[in-house]
mmCIF file of C-alpha atoms and ligand atoms in Angstrom:
data_model
loop_
_atom_site.group_PDB
_atom_site.id
_atom_site.type_symbol
_atom_site.label_atom_id
_atom_site.label_comp_id
_atom_site.label_asym_id
_atom_site.label_seq_id
_atom_site.Cartn_x
_atom_site.Cartn_y
_atom_site.Cartn_z
ATOM 1 C CA MET A 1 -2.514 54.950 25.773
ATOM 2 C CA ARG A 2 -0.537 51.980 27.012
ATOM 3 C CA ILE A 3 3.094 52.823 27.849
ATOM 4 C CA VAL A 4 4.981 49.548 28.070
ATOM 5 C CA GLY A 5 8.293 49.582 29.974
ATOM 6 C CA LEU A 6 11.154 47.578 28.481
ATOM 7 C CA THR A 7 14.262 47.157 30.576
ATOM 8 C CA GLY A 8 16.966 44.699 31.559
ATOM 9 C CA GLY A 9 20.707 44.710 32.086
ATOM 10 C CA ILE A 10 23.459 45.918 29.802
ATOM 11 C CA ALA A 11 23.648 43.610 26.745
ATOM 12 C CA SER A 12 20.710 41.520 27.987
ATOM 13 C CA GLY A 13 18.945 42.071 24.646
ATOM 14 C CA LYS A 14 16.695 45.129 25.061
ATOM 15 C CA SER A 15 17.588 46.588 21.664
ATOM 16 C CA THR A 16 17.056 43.193 20.035
ATOM 17 C CA VAL A 17 13.560 43.028 21.578
ATOM 18 C CA SER A 18 12.945 46.697 20.648
ATOM 19 C CA ASN A 19 13.728 45.849 17.033
ATOM 20 C CA LEU A 20 11.148 43.055 17.132
ATOM 21 C CA PHE A 21 8.537 45.551 18.379
ATOM 22 C CA LYS A 22 9.538 48.007 15.631
ATOM 23 C CA SER A 23 9.170 45.327 12.980
ATOM 24 C CA HIS A 24 5.601 44.816 14.275
ATOM 25 C CA ASP A 25 4.915 48.591 13.933
ATOM 26 C CA VAL A 26 5.001 49.318 17.661
ATOM 27 C CA PRO A 27 6.919 52.577 18.179
ATOM 28 C CA ILE A 28 9.860 52.681 20.580
ATOM 29 C CA VAL A 29 11.193 55.525 22.676
ATOM 30 C CA ASP A 30 14.838 54.628 23.306
ATOM 31 C CA ALA A 31 16.328 56.293 26.406
ATOM 32 C CA ASP A 32 19.884 55.635 25.157
ATOM 33 C CA VAL A 33 19.093 57.711 22.042
ATOM 34 C CA VAL A 34 17.621 60.493 24.198
ATOM 35 C CA ALA A 35 20.679 60.324 26.489
ATOM 36 C CA ARG A 36 22.866 60.830 23.390
ATOM 37 C CA GLU A 37 20.755 63.763 22.181
ATOM 38 C CA VAL A 38 20.952 65.572 25.526
ATOM 39 C CA LEU A 39 24.773 65.367 25.418
ATOM 40 C CA MET A 40 25.073 66.906 21.964
ATOM 41 C CA LYS A 41 27.512 69.792 21.679
ATOM 42 C CA GLY A 42 26.029 73.088 22.887
ATOM 43 C CA SER A 43 22.907 71.537 24.484
ATOM 44 C CA GLY A 44 21.881 72.189 28.107
ATOM 45 C CA GLY A 45 23.050 68.735 29.228
ATOM 46 C CA TRP A 46 26.393 69.181 27.451
ATOM 47 C CA LYS A 47 26.986 72.527 29.213
ATOM 48 C CA LYS A 48 26.257 71.032 32.652
ATOM 49 C CA VAL A 49 28.483 68.015 32.046
ATOM 50 C CA VAL A 50 31.391 70.090 30.708
ATOM 51 C CA ALA A 51 31.077 72.476 33.668
ATOM 52 C CA ALA A 52 31.143 69.516 36.076
ATOM 53 C CA PHE A 53 33.724 67.194 34.475
ATOM 54 C CA GLY A 54 35.941 69.715 32.660
ATOM 55 C CA ASP A 55 37.318 69.977 29.122
ATOM 56 C CA GLU A 56 39.166 66.671 29.408
ATOM 57 C CA ILE A 57 35.959 64.793 28.576
ATOM 58 C CA LEU A 58 35.725 66.588 25.218
ATOM 59 C CA LEU A 59 37.022 65.570 21.811
ATOM 60 C CA GLU A 60 38.832 68.141 19.660
ATOM 61 C CA ASN A 61 35.588 68.970 17.835
ATOM 62 C CA GLY A 62 33.881 69.823 21.131
ATOM 63 C CA GLU A 63 31.659 66.727 21.257
ATOM 64 C CA VAL A 64 31.704 64.624 24.433
ATOM 65 C CA ASN A 65 34.266 61.815 24.339
ATOM 66 C CA ARG A 66 31.752 59.159 25.413
ATOM 67 C CA PRO A 67 34.184 56.275 26.012
ATOM 68 C CA ARG A 68 36.296 58.646 28.177
ATOM 69 C CA LEU A 69 33.279 59.825 30.215
ATOM 70 C CA GLY A 70 32.137 56.204 30.439
ATOM 71 C CA GLN A 71 35.531 55.179 31.860
ATOM 72 C CA ILE A 72 35.319 57.935 34.488
ATOM 73 C CA VAL A 73 31.804 57.168 35.717
ATOM 74 C CA ILE A 74 31.447 53.419 35.312
ATOM 75 C CA SER A 75 34.000 52.496 37.976
ATOM 76 C CA ASP A 76 33.152 55.376 40.347
ATOM 77 C CA PRO A 77 29.646 55.182 41.911
ATOM 78 C CA ASP A 78 29.746 58.779 43.230
ATOM 79 C CA LYS A 79 30.657 60.279 39.859
ATOM 80 C CA ARG A 80 28.102 58.043 38.170
ATOM 81 C CA GLN A 81 25.337 59.183 40.537
ATOM 82 C CA PHE A 82 26.439 62.757 39.950
ATOM 83 C CA LEU A 83 26.254 62.361 36.130
ATOM 84 C CA ASN A 84 22.900 60.584 36.401
ATOM 85 C CA ARG A 85 21.492 63.389 38.528
ATOM 86 C CA LEU A 86 22.809 66.058 36.142
ATOM 87 C CA LEU A 87 21.269 64.417 33.086
ATOM 88 C CA ALA A 88 18.061 62.957 34.592
ATOM 89 C CA PRO A 89 15.887 66.086 34.073
ATOM 90 C CA TYR A 90 17.027 66.445 30.457
ATOM 91 C CA ILE A 91 16.488 62.757 29.734
ATOM 92 C CA SER A 92 13.000 62.688 31.342
ATOM 93 C CA ARG A 93 12.013 65.822 29.393
ATOM 94 C CA GLY A 94 13.314 64.307 26.135
ATOM 95 C CA ILE A 95 11.360 61.097 26.767
ATOM 96 C CA PHE A 96 8.219 63.079 27.656
ATOM 97 C CA TRP A 97 8.283 65.018 24.339
ATOM 98 C CA LYS A 98 8.786 61.853 22.321
ATOM 99 C CA VAL A 99 5.862 60.180 24.119
ATOM 100 C CA LEU A 100 3.702 63.280 23.555
ATOM 101 C CA LYS A 101 4.474 63.253 19.811
ATOM 102 C CA LEU A 102 3.443 59.595 19.578
ATOM 103 C CA TRP A 103 0.290 60.355 21.597
ATOM 104 C CA MET A 104 -0.591 63.167 19.169
ATOM 105 C CA LYS A 105 -0.096 60.790 16.249
ATOM 106 C CA GLY A 106 -2.726 58.547 17.854
ATOM 107 C CA TYR A 107 -0.593 55.529 18.818
ATOM 108 C CA LYS A 108 -2.354 53.404 21.413
ATOM 109 C CA VAL A 109 0.573 51.198 22.464
ATOM 110 C CA ILE A 110 4.157 52.403 22.709
ATOM 111 C CA VAL A 111 7.274 50.914 24.289
ATOM 112 C CA LEU A 112 9.783 52.819 26.444
ATOM 113 C CA ASP A 113 13.192 51.136 26.224
ATOM 114 C CA VAL A 114 14.943 52.428 29.348
ATOM 115 C CA PRO A 115 18.012 50.574 30.702
ATOM 116 C CA LEU A 116 17.707 52.358 34.064
ATOM 117 C CA LEU A 117 13.873 52.195 34.282
ATOM 118 C CA PHE A 118 13.873 51.078 37.953
ATOM 119 C CA GLU A 119 17.017 52.962 38.996
ATOM 120 C CA ALA A 120 15.543 56.219 37.617
ATOM 121 C CA LYS A 121 12.098 55.384 39.128
ATOM 122 C CA MET A 122 10.419 55.692 35.729
ATOM 123 C CA ASP A 123 8.716 52.331 36.267
ATOM 124 C CA LYS A 124 5.751 54.131 37.856
ATOM 125 C CA PHE A 125 4.784 55.508 34.432
ATOM 126 C CA THR A 126 4.831 52.180 32.590
ATOM 127 C CA LYS A 127 2.570 49.108 32.644
ATOM 128 C CA PRO A 128 3.234 46.329 31.912
ATOM 129 C CA ILE A 129 6.971 46.181 32.570
ATOM 130 C CA ILE A 130 8.992 43.723 30.492
ATOM 131 C CA VAL A 131 12.395 42.672 31.812
ATOM 132 C CA VAL A 132 14.781 41.061 29.349
ATOM 133 C CA TRP A 133 16.750 38.673 31.536
ATOM 134 C CA VAL A 134 19.828 36.686 30.617
ATOM 135 C CA ASP A 135 22.070 34.424 32.687
ATOM 136 C CA PRO A 136 25.227 36.178 34.008
ATOM 137 C CA GLU A 137 27.648 34.078 31.943
ATOM 138 C CA THR A 138 25.829 34.732 28.665
ATOM 139 C CA GLN A 139 25.499 38.425 29.541
ATOM 140 C CA ILE A 140 29.237 38.892 29.988
ATOM 141 C CA GLN A 141 30.033 36.860 26.845
ATOM 142 C CA ARG A 142 27.648 38.961 24.713
ATOM 143 C CA LEU A 143 28.927 42.187 26.223
ATOM 144 C CA LEU A 144 32.558 41.247 25.543
ATOM 145 C CA ALA A 145 31.742 40.139 21.996
ATOM 146 C CA ARG A 146 29.789 43.302 21.220
ATOM 147 C CA ASP A 147 31.919 46.005 22.858
ATOM 148 C CA LYS A 148 35.352 44.333 22.506
ATOM 149 C CA SER A 149 36.137 45.691 25.988
ATOM 150 C CA SER A 150 38.226 44.144 28.770
ATOM 151 C CA GLU A 151 36.522 41.707 31.142
ATOM 152 C CA GLU A 152 37.117 44.119 34.046
ATOM 153 C CA ASP A 153 35.401 46.946 32.188
ATOM 154 C CA ALA A 154 32.486 44.683 31.254
ATOM 155 C CA ARG A 155 32.050 43.570 34.890
ATOM 156 C CA ASN A 156 32.162 47.187 36.077
ATOM 157 C CA ARG A 157 29.423 48.077 33.587
ATOM 158 C CA ILE A 158 27.253 45.194 34.782
ATOM 159 C CA ASN A 159 27.853 46.115 38.440
ATOM 160 C CA ALA A 160 26.905 49.736 37.737
ATOM 161 C CA GLN A 161 23.278 48.613 37.365
ATOM 162 C CA MET A 162 20.684 47.043 39.642
ATOM 163 C CA SER A 163 21.080 43.248 39.536
ATOM 164 C CA LEU A 164 19.128 41.527 36.781
ATOM 165 C CA ASP A 165 17.633 39.109 39.305
ATOM 166 C CA VAL A 166 16.208 42.021 41.313
ATOM 167 C CA LYS A 167 14.833 43.551 38.089
ATOM 168 C CA ARG A 168 13.270 40.209 37.176
ATOM 169 C CA GLY A 169 11.441 40.226 40.526
ATOM 170 C CA LYS A 170 9.867 43.593 39.670
ATOM 171 C CA ALA A 171 8.695 42.591 36.186
ATOM 172 C CA ASP A 172 5.171 41.916 34.928
ATOM 173 C CA ILE A 173 6.606 39.949 32.002
ATOM 174 C CA VAL A 174 10.022 38.263 31.881
ATOM 175 C CA ILE A 175 11.753 37.380 28.620
ATOM 176 C CA ASP A 176 14.590 34.922 29.179
ATOM 177 C CA ASN A 177 17.106 35.743 26.441
ATOM 178 C CA THR A 178 19.717 33.149 27.416
ATOM 179 C CA GLY A 179 18.855 30.974 24.413
ATOM 180 C CA SER A 180 19.016 31.497 20.652
ATOM 181 C CA LEU A 181 17.431 34.292 18.631
ATOM 182 C CA ASP A 182 14.773 31.796 17.482
ATOM 183 C CA ASP A 183 13.963 31.088 21.095
ATOM 184 C CA LEU A 184 13.702 34.842 21.740
ATOM 185 C CA ASN A 185 11.418 35.239 18.744
ATOM 186 C CA GLN A 186 9.058 32.558 20.034
ATOM 187 C CA GLN A 187 8.799 34.220 23.442
ATOM 188 C CA PHE A 188 8.315 37.567 21.735
ATOM 189 C CA GLN A 189 5.244 36.366 19.798
ATOM 190 C CA LYS A 190 3.443 35.618 23.094
ATOM 191 C CA VAL A 191 4.575 38.900 24.652
ATOM 192 C CA PHE A 192 3.406 40.809 21.574
ATOM 193 C CA VAL A 193 -0.106 39.335 21.865
ATOM 194 C CA GLU A 194 -0.240 40.245 25.558
ATOM 195 C CA VAL A 195 1.068 43.768 25.067
ATOM 196 C CA THR A 196 -1.278 44.576 22.168
ATOM 197 C CA ARG A 197 -4.474 43.173 23.749
ATOM 198 C CA PRO A 198 -7.372 45.705 23.771
ATOM 199 C CA LEU A 199 -6.807 48.752 25.978
ATOM 200 C CA THR A 200 -8.419 48.893 29.411
ATOM 201 C CA TRP A 201 -10.834 51.789 30.043
ATOM 202 C CA THR A 202 -8.168 53.775 31.877
ATOM 203 C CA GLU A 203 -5.691 53.257 29.046
ATOM 204 C CA PHE A 204 -8.331 54.239 26.481
ATOM 205 C CA LEU A 205 -9.126 57.446 28.378
ATOM 206 C CA ARG A 206 -5.398 58.275 28.341
ATOM 207 C CA SER A 207 -5.190 57.837 24.572
ATOM 208 C CA ARG A 208 -5.787 60.658 22.068
ATOM 209 C CA GLN A 209 -8.973 58.896 20.952
ATOM 210 C CA GLY A 210 -10.146 58.714 24.577
ATOM 211 C CA VAL A 211 -9.514 62.406 25.234
ATOM 212 C CA PHE A 212 -11.362 63.326 21.992
ATOM 213 C CA ALA A 213 -14.258 61.046 22.968
ATOM 214 C CA ILE A 214 -14.538 62.788 26.359
ATOM 215 C CA LEU A 215 -14.350 66.234 24.717
ATOM 216 C CA ALA A 216 -16.964 65.234 22.120
ATOM 217 C CA SER A 217 -19.415 63.926 24.718
ATOM 218 C CA PHE A 218 -18.821 66.962 26.942
ATOM 219 C CA THR A 219 -19.432 69.335 24.007
ATOM 220 C CA SER A 220 -22.596 67.529 22.897
ATOM 221 C CA GLY A 221 -23.766 67.507 26.544
ATOM 222 C CA VAL A 222 -23.324 71.277 26.749
ATOM 223 C CA VAL A 223 -25.087 71.824 23.390
ATOM 224 C CA LEU A 224 -28.007 69.619 24.468
ATOM 225 C CA PHE A 225 -28.258 71.425 27.800
ATOM 226 C CA MET A 226 -28.237 74.851 26.100
ATOM 227 C CA LYS A 227 -30.980 73.750 23.672
ATOM 228 C CA THR A 228 -33.156 72.388 26.461
ATOM 229 C CA PHE A 229 -32.520 75.501 28.561
ATOM 230 C CA ASN A 230 -33.436 77.808 25.620
ATOM 231 C CA ASN A 231 -36.640 75.834 24.925
ATOM 232 C CA HIS A 232 -37.648 76.152 28.577
ATOM 233 C CA THR A 233 -37.048 79.920 28.694
ATOM 234 C CA HIS A 234 -39.129 80.350 25.453
ATOM 235 C CA ILE A 235 -42.029 78.350 26.884
ATOM 236 C CA SER A 236 -42.056 80.277 30.165
HETATM 237 C C1 LIG B 1 28.464 57.344 30.348
HETATM 238 C C2 LIG B 1 28.125 57.472 28.879
HETATM 239 C C3 LIG B 1 28.625 58.786 28.300
HETATM 240 C C4 LIG B 1 28.823 56.295 28.146
HETATM 241 O O1 LIG B 1 28.445 56.314 26.786
HETATM 242 P P1 LIG B 1 28.592 55.015 25.859
HETATM 243 O O2 LIG B 1 28.360 55.482 24.450
HETATM 244 O O3 LIG B 1 29.885 54.315 26.173
HETATM 245 O O4 LIG B 1 27.440 54.028 26.283
HETATM 246 P P2 LIG B 1 25.860 54.098 25.928
HETATM 247 O O5 LIG B 1 25.324 55.447 26.221
HETATM 248 O O6 LIG B 1 25.649 53.560 24.552
HETATM 249 O O7 LIG B 1 25.214 53.133 27.018
HETATM 250 C C5 LIG B 1 25.358 51.717 26.887
HETATM 251 C C6 LIG B 1 24.703 51.062 28.058
HETATM 252 O O8 LIG B 1 25.383 51.411 29.253
HETATM 253 C C7 LIG B 1 24.473 51.394 30.314
HETATM 254 N N1 LIG B 1 24.520 52.705 30.996
HETATM 255 C C8 LIG B 1 24.532 53.933 30.449
HETATM 256 N N2 LIG B 1 24.563 54.891 31.393
HETATM 257 C C9 LIG B 1 24.567 54.247 32.557
HETATM 258 C C10 LIG B 1 24.585 54.676 33.903
HETATM 259 N N3 LIG B 1 24.607 55.958 34.206
HETATM 260 N N4 LIG B 1 24.582 53.729 34.880
HETATM 261 C C11 LIG B 1 24.551 52.416 34.578
HETATM 262 N N5 LIG B 1 24.538 51.937 33.320
HETATM 263 C C12 LIG B 1 24.548 52.847 32.323
HETATM 264 C C13 LIG B 1 23.097 51.133 29.713
HETATM 265 O O9 LIG B 1 22.779 49.767 29.816
HETATM 266 C C14 LIG B 1 23.269 51.487 28.271
HETATM 267 O O10 LIG B 1 22.373 50.783 27.441
HETATM 268 C C15 LIG B 1 26.588 57.368 28.641
HETATM 269 O O11 LIG B 1 26.148 56.073 28.886
HETATM 270 C C16 LIG B 1 25.791 58.344 29.502
HETATM 271 O O12 LIG B 1 25.710 59.511 29.181
HETATM 272 N N6 LIG B 1 25.187 57.835 30.604
HETATM 273 C C17 LIG B 1 24.430 58.646 31.518
HETATM 274 C C18 LIG B 1 23.031 58.841 30.984
HETATM 275 C C19 LIG B 1 22.156 57.685 31.274
HETATM 276 O O13 LIG B 1 21.674 57.552 32.369
HETATM 277 N N7 LIG B 1 21.936 56.804 30.256
HETATM 278 C C20 LIG B 1 21.058 55.687 30.364
HETATM 279 C C21 LIG B 1 19.684 56.040 29.819
HETATM 280 S S1 LIG B 1 18.407 55.597 30.967
HETATM 281 N N1 LIG B 2 19.348 35.516 21.748
HETATM 282 C C1 LIG B 2 20.511 35.994 21.316
HETATM 283 N N2 LIG B 2 21.449 35.178 20.807
HETATM 284 C C2 LIG B 2 22.651 35.641 20.395
HETATM 285 N N3 LIG B 2 23.027 36.946 20.474
HETATM 286 C C3 LIG B 2 22.135 37.815 20.979
HETATM 287 C C4 LIG B 2 20.847 37.406 21.427
HETATM 288 N N4 LIG B 2 20.185 38.490 21.875
HETATM 289 C C5 LIG B 2 21.017 39.529 21.730
HETATM 290 N N5 LIG B 2 22.185 39.138 21.193
HETATM 291 C C6 LIG B 2 23.387 39.983 20.933
HETATM 292 O O1 LIG B 2 23.859 40.392 22.216
HETATM 293 C C7 LIG B 2 24.318 41.734 22.170
HETATM 294 C C8 LIG B 2 23.534 42.569 23.190
HETATM 295 O O2 LIG B 2 22.182 42.685 22.749
HETATM 296 P P1 LIG B 2 21.452 44.128 22.717
HETATM 297 O O3 LIG B 2 22.329 45.130 22.065
HETATM 298 O O4 LIG B 2 20.094 43.892 22.180
HETATM 299 O O5 LIG B 2 21.410 44.393 24.292
HETATM 300 P P2 LIG B 2 20.931 45.692 25.079
HETATM 301 O O6 LIG B 2 20.269 45.163 26.306
HETATM 302 O O7 LIG B 2 20.147 46.564 24.198
HETATM 303 O O8 LIG B 2 22.319 46.383 25.456
HETATM 304 P P3 LIG B 2 22.614 47.869 26.025
HETATM 305 O O9 LIG B 2 22.130 47.909 27.421
HETATM 306 O O10 LIG B 2 24.080 47.971 25.987
HETATM 307 O O11 LIG B 2 21.942 48.842 25.121
HETATM 308 C C9 LIG B 2 24.142 42.218 20.726
HETATM 309 O O12 LIG B 2 25.359 42.044 20.054
HETATM 310 C C10 LIG B 2 23.073 41.259 20.172
HETATM 311 O O13 LIG B 2 23.190 41.081 18.778
#
């Protein structure tokens, strides 16, 4: 199985690229979705976060007030690190189960969309790594337009992540999403061909088909050995 890493900065266009993969039938595991699931009322992550941050981060219905928690952690690196460390095991476990389900369904290529792929050191599990890069001015404009937040809040959110230029330096494939959606689409077509090229041997052996092929050849090897062994004992 090939596990492709997809990352970038906030509002750099990861979800837009994810949607292009989905429309080409490549399944996506979205870490933001997993991060939402692990904070659902009553879950293990929810209990830890409520115990650590108190009832003031809850809405009246007991769900986490996400904008409120966001405000607390985005401008405070210590609290952010603390929240990240609390949730990291739940998020990694959630991602693992989703990957396992896709493996069992026989998918050969999947994409992990993880905003904090490098920060959370999950990059070691993915190859190739695609970084969706955008120039800083466009990034802030798109973030402001999408989230309708203040410029200060938007800058804090950008500064809460590893710089996009550093991420670009760690990428196997860079998509520059500073231009139009048409421009993005054109780059995507090339990336899609590269990402869906035939699996290497190692990737094949990690796929469900590869594991079954190994099991099948092992089983037939054992059967053949037993037959030969039995024939020999009969003769002697
Ligand atoms: C702080 C929270 C409650 C804010 O929720 P909110 O709905 O406002 O934002 P949302 O979850 O949709 O995230 C939007 C974007 O913010 C960025 N972001 C989210 N968490 C973090 C973080 N801890 N550090 C830096 N950037 C972050 C990502 O680019 C993400 O795509 C939420 O982001 C959260 O629980 N974060 C911690 C979990 C985490 O690490 N998530 C990222 C998945 S790898
Ligand atoms: N090439 C483009 N031209 C114009 N708008 C774009 C382009 N690419 C993305 N956008 C818009 O920019 C915003 C951010 O894009 P998107 O949501 O895909 O980013 P993201 O990296 O997934 O963000 P987050 O980290 O917050 O999840 C969205 O409103 C999206 O529609």
